[in-house]
PDB file of C-alpha atoms and ligand atoms in Angstrom:
ATOM      1  CA  MET A 900       3.134 -14.794   4.442  1.00 98.00           C
ATOM      2  CA  ARG A 901       5.872 -14.154   7.338  1.00 98.00           C
ATOM      3  CA  PHE A 902       8.195 -11.331   8.176  1.00 98.00           C
ATOM      4  CA  ASP A 903      10.666 -11.596  10.987  1.00 99.00           C
ATOM      5  CA  ILE A 904      12.317  -8.580  11.931  1.00 98.00           C
ATOM      6  CA  ILE A 905      15.943  -8.316  13.059  1.00 98.00           C
ATOM      7  CA  THR A 906      16.065  -5.065  15.214  1.00 98.00           C
ATOM      8  CA  LEU A 907      17.579  -3.344  18.097  1.00 98.00           C
ATOM      9  CA  PHE A 908      14.399  -1.431  19.129  1.00 98.00           C
ATOM     10  CA  PRO A 909      11.770  -3.747  18.501  1.00 98.00           C
ATOM     11  CA  SER A 910       8.932  -1.670  20.673  1.00 98.00           C
ATOM     12  CA  ILE A 911       9.182   0.733  17.678  1.00 98.00           C
ATOM     13  CA  PHE A 912       7.232  -1.603  16.050  1.00 97.00           C
ATOM     14  CA  LYS A 913       4.203  -2.338  18.138  1.00 95.00           C
ATOM     15  CA  GLY A 914       2.097   0.524  17.693  1.00 96.00           C
ATOM     16  CA  PRO A 915       2.223   0.841  13.581  1.00 96.00           C
ATOM     17  CA  PHE A 916       1.840  -3.141  13.579  1.00 96.00           C
ATOM     18  CA  GLU A 917      -1.204  -3.287  16.053  1.00 96.00           C
ATOM     19  CA  GLU A 918      -3.649  -0.839  13.897  1.00 94.00           C
ATOM     20  CA  SER A 919      -5.624  -0.873  10.790  1.00 96.00           C
ATOM     21  CA  ILE A 920      -4.863  -3.739   7.779  1.00 96.00           C
ATOM     22  CA  ILE A 921      -1.472  -5.048   9.184  1.00 96.00           C
ATOM     23  CA  LYS A 922      -3.433  -5.438  12.230  1.00 96.00           C
ATOM     24  CA  ARG A 923      -6.611  -7.053  10.540  1.00 97.00           C
ATOM     25  CA  ALA A 924      -4.066  -9.178   8.294  1.00 97.00           C
ATOM     26  CA  ARG A 925      -2.523 -10.792  11.489  1.00 96.00           C
ATOM     27  CA  GLN A 926      -5.824 -11.309  12.993  1.00 97.00           C
ATOM     28  CA  LYS A 927      -7.017 -13.490   9.700  1.00 97.00           C
ATOM     29  CA  ASN A 928      -3.550 -15.137  10.025  1.00 97.00           C
ATOM     30  CA  ILE A 929      -2.884 -13.521   6.142  1.00 97.00           C
ATOM     31  CA  LEU A 930       0.317 -12.211   7.977  1.00 98.00           C
ATOM     32  CA  GLU A 931       2.810 -13.034  10.546  1.00 98.00           C
ATOM     33  CA  ILE A 932       5.242 -10.582  11.971  1.00 98.00           C
ATOM     34  CA  HIS A 933       8.133 -11.857  14.387  1.00 98.00           C
ATOM     35  CA  LEU A 934      10.180  -9.378  16.265  1.00 98.00           C
ATOM     36  CA  HIS A 935      13.976 -10.100  17.195  1.00 98.00           C
ATOM     37  CA  ASN A 936      16.057  -8.040  19.340  1.00 98.00           C
ATOM     38  CA  LEU A 937      19.393  -7.978  18.200  1.00 98.00           C
ATOM     39  CA  ARG A 938      20.532  -7.266  21.694  1.00 98.00           C
ATOM     40  CA  ASP A 939      19.606 -11.294  22.698  1.00 98.00           C
ATOM     41  CA  PHE A 940      22.112 -12.592  20.257  1.00 98.00           C
ATOM     42  CA  THR A 941      25.275 -11.152  21.878  1.00 98.00           C
ATOM     43  CA  THR A 942      27.469 -13.402  23.759  1.00 98.00           C
ATOM     44  CA  ASP A 943      29.336 -10.561  25.743  1.00 98.00           C
ATOM     45  CA  ALA A 944      28.853  -9.664  29.578  1.00 98.00           C
ATOM     46  CA  HIS A 945      28.095  -6.089  27.953  1.00 98.00           C
ATOM     47  CA  ARG A 946      25.474  -7.124  25.362  1.00 98.00           C
ATOM     48  CA  THR A 947      27.406  -5.296  22.702  1.00 98.00           C
ATOM     49  CA  THR A 948      26.018  -4.722  19.356  1.00 98.00           C
ATOM     50  CA  ASP A 949      28.662  -2.284  17.732  1.00 98.00           C
ATOM     51  CA  ASP A 950      32.070  -1.416  17.558  1.00 98.00           C
ATOM     52  CA  VAL A 951      35.023   0.876  16.566  1.00 98.00           C
ATOM     53  CA  PRO A 952      35.554   0.986  12.784  1.00 98.00           C
ATOM     54  CA  PHE A 953      38.673  -0.690  11.565  1.00 98.00           C
ATOM     55  CA  GLY A 954      41.277   1.824  10.214  1.00 98.00           C
ATOM     56  CA  GLY A 955      39.740   4.597  12.615  1.00 97.00           C
ATOM     57  CA  GLY A 956      37.406   7.171  11.874  1.00 96.00           C
ATOM     58  CA  GLY A 957      34.338   8.320  13.740  1.00 95.00           C
ATOM     59  CA  GLY A 958      31.189   6.288  14.277  1.00 96.00           C
ATOM     60  CA  MET A 959      30.516   3.256  15.175  1.00 97.00           C
ATOM     61  CA  VAL A 960      29.713   0.194  13.598  1.00 98.00           C
ATOM     62  CA  MET A 961      27.254  -3.063  13.744  1.00 98.00           C
ATOM     63  CA  LYS A 962      28.693  -5.940  14.446  1.00 98.00           C
ATOM     64  CA  VAL A 963      28.419  -9.070  12.268  1.00 98.00           C
ATOM     65  CA  GLU A 964      28.331 -11.953  14.793  1.00 98.00           C
ATOM     66  CA  PRO A 965      24.955 -11.114  16.740  1.00 98.00           C
ATOM     67  CA  VAL A 966      23.381 -10.745  12.714  1.00 98.00           C
ATOM     68  CA  TYR A 967      24.527 -14.255  12.195  1.00 98.00           C
ATOM     69  CA  ARG A 968      22.980 -15.483  15.454  1.00 99.00           C
ATOM     70  CA  ALA A 969      19.854 -13.735  14.761  1.00 99.00           C
ATOM     71  CA  LEU A 970      19.429 -14.755  11.413  1.00 99.00           C
ATOM     72  CA  ALA A 971      20.499 -18.697  12.373  1.00 98.00           C
ATOM     73  CA  TYR A 972      17.797 -18.672  15.100  1.00 98.00           C
ATOM     74  CA  VAL A 973      15.363 -17.140  13.074  1.00 99.00           C
ATOM     75  CA  LYS A 974      16.136 -19.286   9.809  1.00 98.00           C
ATOM     76  CA  LYS A 975      15.896 -22.765  11.949  1.00 98.00           C
ATOM     77  CA  GLN A 976      11.800 -21.608  12.807  1.00 98.00           C
ATOM     78  CA  LEU A 977      11.412 -21.481   9.297  1.00 98.00           C
ATOM     79  CA  LYS A 978       9.902 -24.586   6.928  1.00 98.00           C
ATOM     80  CA  GLU A 979      10.934 -22.701   3.900  1.00 98.00           C
ATOM     81  CA  GLU A 980      13.736 -20.563   2.344  1.00 98.00           C
ATOM     82  CA  ALA A 981      13.576 -16.894   3.871  1.00 98.00           C
ATOM     83  CA  LYS A 982      14.863 -13.691   1.546  1.00 98.00           C
ATOM     84  CA  VAL A 983      17.274 -11.792   3.690  1.00 99.00           C
ATOM     85  CA  ILE A 984      17.305  -8.270   3.185  1.00 99.00           C
ATOM     86  CA  LEU A 985      19.324  -5.337   4.886  1.00 98.00           C
ATOM     87  CA  LEU A 986      17.434  -1.772   4.962  1.00 98.00           C
ATOM     88  CA  SER A 987      20.525   0.420   4.306  1.00 97.00           C
ATOM     89  CA  PRO A 988      20.878   3.671   2.494  1.00 97.00           C
ATOM     90  CA  GLN A 989      23.073   1.915   0.106  1.00 97.00           C
ATOM     91  CA  GLY A 990      20.373  -0.318  -1.143  1.00 98.00           C
ATOM     92  CA  ARG A 991      18.171  -0.234  -4.559  1.00 98.00           C
ATOM     93  CA  THR A 992      15.293   2.138  -4.082  1.00 98.00           C
ATOM     94  CA  PHE A 993      12.176   0.949  -2.973  1.00 98.00           C
ATOM     95  CA  ASN A 994       9.146   0.942  -5.035  1.00 97.00           C
ATOM     96  CA  GLN A 995       5.779  -0.677  -6.087  1.00 96.00           C
ATOM     97  CA  ASN A 996       7.446  -2.925  -8.500  1.00 96.00           C
ATOM     98  CA  ILE A 997       9.781  -4.464  -5.315  1.00 98.00           C
ATOM     99  CA  ALA A 998       6.617  -4.741  -3.592  1.00 98.00           C
ATOM    100  CA  LEU A 999       5.153  -7.221  -6.123  1.00 97.00           C
ATOM    101  CA  GLU A1000       8.455  -8.794  -6.363  1.00 98.00           C
ATOM    102  CA  LEU A1001       8.467  -9.415  -2.367  1.00 98.00           C
ATOM    103  CA  MET A1002       5.005 -10.199  -2.167  1.00 97.00           C
ATOM    104  CA  ARG A1003       5.542 -13.543  -3.965  1.00 97.00           C
ATOM    105  CA  GLN A1004       7.809 -14.665  -0.947  1.00 98.00           C
ATOM    106  CA  LYS A1005       6.763 -17.096   1.896  1.00 98.00           C
ATOM    107  CA  ASN A1006       9.388 -15.745   4.356  1.00 98.00           C
ATOM    108  CA  ILE A1007      10.990 -12.525   4.472  1.00 99.00           C
ATOM    109  CA  ILE A1008      13.719 -11.518   7.211  1.00 99.00           C
ATOM    110  CA  LEU A1009      14.566  -7.765   7.349  1.00 99.00           C
ATOM    111  CA  ILE A1010      17.653  -6.566   9.386  1.00 98.00           C
ATOM    112  CA  CYS A1011      17.603  -2.806  10.576  1.00 98.00           C
ATOM    113  CA  GLY A1012      20.667  -1.007  10.532  1.00 93.00           C
ATOM    114  CA  ARG A1013      21.648   1.411  13.655  1.00 88.00           C
ATOM    115  CA  TYR A1014      24.692   3.277  13.712  1.00 90.00           C
ATOM    116  CA  GLU A1015      26.823   4.560  10.999  1.00 93.00           C
ATOM    117  CA  GLY A1016      27.129   1.407   9.503  1.00 95.00           C
ATOM    118  CA  VAL A1017      26.994  -2.202   9.136  1.00 98.00           C
ATOM    119  CA  ASP A1018      29.865  -4.455   8.902  1.00 98.00           C
ATOM    120  CA  GLU A1019      30.339  -5.544   5.342  1.00 98.00           C
ATOM    121  CA  ARG A1020      30.515  -8.847   5.717  1.00 98.00           C
ATOM    122  CA  VAL A1021      26.763  -8.541   6.898  1.00 98.00           C
ATOM    123  CA  ARG A1022      26.306  -7.884   3.165  1.00 98.00           C
ATOM    124  CA  MET A1023      28.812 -10.025   1.663  1.00 98.00           C
ATOM    125  CA  TYR A1024      27.784 -13.259   3.460  1.00 98.00           C
ATOM    126  CA  LEU A1025      24.314 -13.059   5.042  1.00 99.00           C
ATOM    127  CA  VAL A1026      22.222 -10.788   3.215  1.00 98.00           C
ATOM    128  CA  ASP A1027      20.543 -11.446  -0.357  1.00 98.00           C
ATOM    129  CA  GLU A1028      19.788  -7.975  -1.014  1.00 98.00           C
ATOM    130  CA  GLU A1029      19.940  -4.203   0.321  1.00 98.00           C
ATOM    131  CA  ILE A1030      16.961  -2.055   0.114  1.00 98.00           C
ATOM    132  CA  SER A1031      17.096   1.986   0.592  1.00 98.00           C
ATOM    133  CA  ILE A1032      13.391   3.629   0.842  1.00 98.00           C
ATOM    134  CA  GLY A1033      15.000   6.807  -0.760  1.00 98.00           C
ATOM    135  CA  ASP A1034      17.291   9.556  -0.488  1.00 98.00           C
ATOM    136  CA  TYR A1035      17.200  11.070   2.466  1.00 98.00           C
ATOM    137  CA  VAL A1036      18.882  10.372   6.012  1.00 98.00           C
ATOM    138  CA  LEU A1037      16.536   8.466   8.515  1.00 98.00           C
ATOM    139  CA  SER A1038      18.035   7.448  12.303  1.00 97.00           C
ATOM    140  CA  GLY A1039      17.934   3.245  11.752  1.00 98.00           C
ATOM    141  CA  GLY A1040      16.254   0.682   9.109  1.00 98.00           C
ATOM    142  CA  GLU A1041      13.271   0.644  11.747  1.00 98.00           C
ATOM    143  CA  ILE A1042      10.882   2.825   9.796  1.00 98.00           C
ATOM    144  CA  ALA A1043      12.393   1.456   6.107  1.00 98.00           C
ATOM    145  CA  ALA A1044      11.003  -1.822   7.253  1.00 98.00           C
ATOM    146  CA  MET A1045       7.691  -0.315   8.782  1.00 98.00           C
ATOM    147  CA  VAL A1046       7.154   0.967   4.862  1.00 98.00           C
ATOM    148  CA  ILE A1047       8.241  -2.266   3.414  1.00 98.00           C
ATOM    149  CA  VAL A1048       5.845  -4.557   5.409  1.00 98.00           C
ATOM    150  CA  ASP A1049       3.097  -2.091   4.673  1.00 98.00           C
ATOM    151  CA  ALA A1050       3.703  -2.183   1.089  1.00 98.00           C
ATOM    152  CA  VAL A1051       3.601  -5.735   0.590  1.00 98.00           C
ATOM    153  CA  THR A1052       0.886  -6.566   2.930  1.00 97.00           C
ATOM    154  CA  ARG A1053      -1.452  -4.397   0.926  1.00 97.00           C
ATOM    155  CA  LEU A1054      -0.764  -6.673  -1.986  1.00 97.00           C
ATOM    156  CA  ILE A1055      -1.703 -10.201  -0.083  1.00 96.00           C
ATOM    157  CA  PRO A1056      -4.917 -11.395  -1.371  1.00 95.00           C
ATOM    158  CA  GLY A1057      -7.310 -11.452   1.037  1.00 95.00           C
ATOM    159  CA  VAL A1058      -6.069  -8.490   2.730  1.00 95.00           C
ATOM    160  CA  LEU A1059      -7.952  -5.389   1.567  1.00 93.00           C
ATOM    161  CA  GLY A1060     -11.705  -5.845   1.411  1.00 83.00           C
ATOM    162  CA  ASN A1061     -13.305  -6.446  -1.493  1.00 54.00           C
ATOM    163  CA  GLU A1062     -14.433  -2.699  -2.055  1.00 42.00           C
ATOM    164  CA  ARG A1063     -10.848  -1.820  -2.971  1.00 57.00           C
ATOM    165  CA  SER A1064      -8.682  -3.994  -4.606  1.00 59.00           C
ATOM    166  CA  ALA A1065      -4.723  -3.395  -4.681  1.00 59.00           C
ATOM    167  CA  LYS A1066      -5.104  -3.739  -8.397  1.00 57.00           C
ATOM    168  CA  GLU A1067      -7.267  -0.181  -8.218  1.00 59.00           C
ATOM    169  CA  ASP A1068      -4.223   1.416  -6.605  1.00 57.00           C
ATOM    170  CA  SER A1069      -3.364   4.212  -9.020  1.00 54.00           C
ATOM    171  CA  PHE A1070       0.788   3.041  -8.918  1.00 54.00           C
ATOM    172  CA  TYR A1071      -0.388  -0.173  -9.444  1.00 65.00           C
ATOM    173  CA  ARG A1072      -1.038   1.576 -12.886  1.00 83.00           C
ATOM    174  CA  GLY A1073       1.922   3.883 -12.400  1.00 92.00           C
ATOM    175  CA  LEU A1074      -0.183   6.651 -12.422  1.00 96.00           C
ATOM    176  CA  LEU A1075      -1.927   9.361 -10.004  1.00 97.00           C
ATOM    177  CA  ASP A1076      -5.304   9.545  -8.507  1.00 97.00           C
ATOM    178  CA  TYR A1077      -8.062  11.662  -9.921  1.00 98.00           C
ATOM    179  CA  PRO A1078      -9.575  13.826  -7.599  1.00 98.00           C
ATOM    180  CA  GLN A1079     -12.689  12.860  -4.890  1.00 98.00           C
ATOM    181  CA  TYR A1080     -15.298  14.171  -3.070  1.00 98.00           C
ATOM    182  CA  THR A1081     -17.713  13.323  -0.630  1.00 98.00           C
ATOM    183  CA  ARG A1082     -20.983  14.634   0.829  1.00 98.00           C
ATOM    184  CA  PRO A1083     -21.815  17.592   1.232  1.00 98.00           C
ATOM    185  CA  ALA A1084     -22.289  18.723  -2.329  1.00 98.00           C
ATOM    186  CA  GLU A1085     -21.363  22.045  -1.329  1.00 98.00           C
ATOM    187  CA  PHE A1086     -19.294  23.508   1.486  1.00 98.00           C
ATOM    188  CA  MET A1087     -18.657  27.095   1.926  1.00 98.00           C
ATOM    189  CA  GLY A1088     -19.630  27.735  -1.530  1.00 98.00           C
ATOM    190  CA  TRP A1089     -17.096  25.214  -2.511  1.00 98.00           C
ATOM    191  CA  GLU A1090     -18.987  22.538  -4.969  1.00 98.00           C
ATOM    192  CA  VAL A1091     -18.387  19.353  -6.097  1.00 98.00           C
ATOM    193  CA  PRO A1092     -18.081  19.124  -9.892  1.00 98.00           C
ATOM    194  CA  GLU A1093     -21.429  18.606 -11.506  1.00 98.00           C
ATOM    195  CA  VAL A1094     -19.889  15.663 -13.564  1.00 98.00           C
ATOM    196  CA  LEU A1095     -19.940  13.855 -10.520  1.00 98.00           C
ATOM    197  CA  ARG A1096     -23.671  14.182  -9.355  1.00 98.00           C
ATOM    198  CA  SER A1097     -24.705  13.744 -12.787  1.00 98.00           C
ATOM    199  CA  GLY A1098     -25.148  10.047 -12.693  1.00 97.00           C
ATOM    200  CA  ASN A1099     -24.060   9.393 -16.152  1.00 98.00           C
ATOM    201  CA  HIS A1100     -21.345   7.076 -15.537  1.00 98.00           C
ATOM    202  CA  GLN A1101     -20.000   6.982 -18.801  1.00 98.00           C
ATOM    203  CA  LYS A1102     -19.167  10.585 -18.542  1.00 98.00           C
ATOM    204  CA  ILE A1103     -17.898  10.174 -14.689  1.00 98.00           C
ATOM    205  CA  LYS A1104     -15.364   7.379 -16.057  1.00 98.00           C
ATOM    206  CA  GLU A1105     -14.243   9.648 -18.661  1.00 98.00           C
ATOM    207  CA  TRP A1106     -13.473  12.639 -16.270  1.00 98.00           C
ATOM    208  CA  ARG A1107     -11.485  10.216 -14.160  1.00 98.00           C
ATOM    209  CA  THR A1108      -9.364   9.312 -16.772  1.00 98.00           C
ATOM    210  CA  ARG A1109      -9.013  12.692 -18.090  1.00 98.00           C
ATOM    211  CA  LYS A1110      -8.046  14.291 -14.636  1.00 98.00           C
ATOM    212  CA  MET A1111      -6.196  11.206 -13.622  1.00 98.00           C
ATOM    213  CA  LEU A1112      -3.944  11.844 -16.698  1.00 98.00           C
ATOM    214  CA  GLU A1113      -3.989  15.459 -16.243  1.00 98.00           C
ATOM    215  CA  ARG A1114      -2.511  15.640 -12.741  1.00 97.00           C
ATOM    216  CA  THR A1115      -0.077  13.135 -13.559  1.00 98.00           C
ATOM    217  CA  LEU A1116       1.007  14.862 -16.214  1.00 97.00           C
ATOM    218  CA  GLN A1117       1.480  18.435 -14.174  1.00 97.00           C
ATOM    219  CA  ARG A1118       2.858  16.379 -11.039  1.00 98.00           C
ATOM    220  CA  ARG A1119       4.733  13.480 -11.926  1.00 97.00           C
ATOM    221  CA  PRO A1120       5.271  13.664 -16.032  1.00 97.00           C
ATOM    222  CA  ASP A1121       8.010  11.249 -15.211  1.00 97.00           C
ATOM    223  CA  LEU A1122       5.163   8.662 -14.271  1.00 97.00           C
ATOM    224  CA  LEU A1123       3.771   9.081 -17.521  1.00 96.00           C
ATOM    225  CA  ARG A1124       6.824   8.344 -19.537  1.00 94.00           C
ATOM    226  CA  LYS A1125       6.943   4.983 -18.014  1.00 92.00           C
ATOM    227  CA  ALA A1126       2.996   4.156 -17.964  1.00 94.00           C
ATOM    228  CA  ARG A1127       1.271   2.001 -20.840  1.00 95.00           C
ATOM    229  CA  LEU A1128      -1.902   4.047 -21.723  1.00 96.00           C
ATOM    230  CA  SER A1129      -4.783   2.597 -24.111  1.00 96.00           C
ATOM    231  CA  PRO A1130      -5.358   4.182 -27.219  1.00 98.00           C
ATOM    232  CA  GLU A1131      -8.194   6.028 -25.676  1.00 98.00           C
ATOM    233  CA  GLU A1132      -6.016   7.579 -22.801  1.00 97.00           C
ATOM    234  CA  LYS A1133      -3.219   8.678 -25.599  1.00 97.00           C
ATOM    235  CA  ARG A1134      -6.092  10.850 -27.233  1.00 98.00           C
ATOM    236  CA  TYR A1135      -7.186  12.508 -24.093  1.00 98.00           C
ATOM    237  CA  LEU A1136      -3.711  13.490 -22.992  1.00 97.00           C
ATOM    238  CA  GLU A1137      -2.862  15.195 -26.681  1.00 97.00           C
ATOM    239  CA  GLU A1138      -5.849  17.015 -26.052  1.00 98.00           C
ATOM    240  CA  ILE A1139      -4.553  18.149 -22.404  1.00 97.00           C
ATOM    241  CA  LYS A1140      -1.702  18.983 -23.914  1.00 97.00           C
ATOM    242  CA  LYS A1141      -3.180  20.837 -26.542  1.00 97.00           C
ATOM    243  CA  SER A1142      -5.412  22.878 -24.327  1.00 95.00           C
ATOM    244  CA  ASP A1143      -2.633  23.826 -21.775  1.00 86.00           C
ATOM    245  CA  PRO A1144       0.455  24.895 -23.805  1.00 78.00           C
ATOM    246  CA  LYS A1145       2.717  24.868 -20.512  1.00 76.00           C
ATOM    247  CA  LEU A1146       2.196  21.167 -20.162  1.00 74.00           C
TER     248      LEU A1146
HETATM  249  C1  9D3 B2577      24.081   8.047   4.078  1.00 90.03           C
HETATM  250  C2  9D3 B2577      24.379   8.294   5.367  1.00 90.03           C
HETATM  251  N1  9D3 B2577      25.387   8.010   6.288  1.00 90.03           N
HETATM  252  C3  9D3 B2577      26.610   8.838   5.983  1.00 90.03           C
HETATM  253  C4  9D3 B2577      28.208   8.757   6.532  1.00 90.03           C
HETATM  254  C5  9D3 B2577      25.313   7.451   7.445  1.00 90.03           C
HETATM  255  C6  9D3 B2577      24.226   7.031   8.044  1.00 90.03           C
HETATM  256  C7  9D3 B2577      23.123   7.662   8.133  1.00 90.03           C
HETATM  257  C8  9D3 B2577      21.698   6.999   8.560  1.00 90.03           C
HETATM  258  C9  9D3 B2577      24.390   5.787   7.793  1.00 90.03           C
HETATM  259  C10 9D3 B2577      23.112   5.198   8.168  1.00 90.03           C
HETATM  260  C11 9D3 B2577      21.862   5.901   8.653  1.00 90.03           C
HETATM  261  C12 9D3 B2577      20.875   4.803   8.941  1.00 90.03           C
HETATM  262  N2  9D3 B2577      19.659   4.701   7.876  1.00 90.03           N
HETATM  263  C13 9D3 B2577      19.410   3.878   7.504  1.00 90.03           C
HETATM  264  O1  9D3 B2577      19.850   2.641   8.141  1.00 90.03           O
HETATM  265  C14 9D3 B2577      18.092   3.353   6.268  1.00 90.03           C
HETATM  266  C15 9D3 B2577      17.917   4.462   5.453  1.00 90.03           C
HETATM  267  C16 9D3 B2577      18.131   5.819   5.473  1.00 90.03           C
HETATM  268  O2  9D3 B2577      18.603   6.360   6.123  1.00 90.03           O
HETATM  269  N3  9D3 B2577      17.513   6.487   4.417  1.00 90.03           N
HETATM  270  C17 9D3 B2577      16.694   5.479   3.620  1.00 90.03           C
HETATM  271  N4  9D3 B2577      16.445   4.630   3.690  1.00 90.03           N
HETATM  272  C18 9D3 B2577      17.377   3.564   4.543  1.00 90.03           C
HETATM  273  S1  9D3 B2577      17.086   2.034   4.722  1.00 90.03           S
HETATM  274  C19 9D3 B2577      17.933   2.027   6.275  1.00 90.03           C
END
């Protein structure tokens, strides 16, 4: 899978993309990331990427021509079609389902907005879809682009080791994780639940399932309404609700 990222600040990406899972995926050639400086696609002496808004008002607007030229440059390097995504506060809110959808693409071009906004013609004529990562104000699309690259990369087959498949991720099921512990079994008098040390794998599995449901019910009941539960899980959930009338 190949990502091309069009940004005014390519160096923001260098640290995060040279560590851990993304680094390994790039080394294994499962993932290719190409950074493009939008300023390199300007044609004027001042290398201008923004301008004042038509109609007046405050703030600057990202110009359409450099984005057009950057896209043309990237697309001529690709053998197949690319999905062009603009990161912007007006986009569809990113989630795990969108990550799964994007995983199916061979090429994704991410355009990172800056300034107070992007010339509307970028959206109208150059972009396939617009994505936001949530309802808070960022300084630009760069961190949002990193979020998308990270979430999508971990879904590509072969990126995560065998020990931990993407399918095990709790969000894949739409539920929160159960509590986890590691050694020592007791620290400062704080003990690991007995069941986890019992060696009874049937009991452990049931405990984890119950905790997963209990936590999701307490913290994210919205997720539970959407999750598909087995008859057994539904029974556990009813028991949890009965045992705590507040839930
Ligand atoms: C919605 C805020 N706008 C009010 C006039 C101004 C504005 C603030 C910040 C316009 C653009 C930005 C830069 N943000 C992004 O480019 C962005 C973003 C975000 O701010 N929040 C969540 N996801 C994203 S994706 C790109």
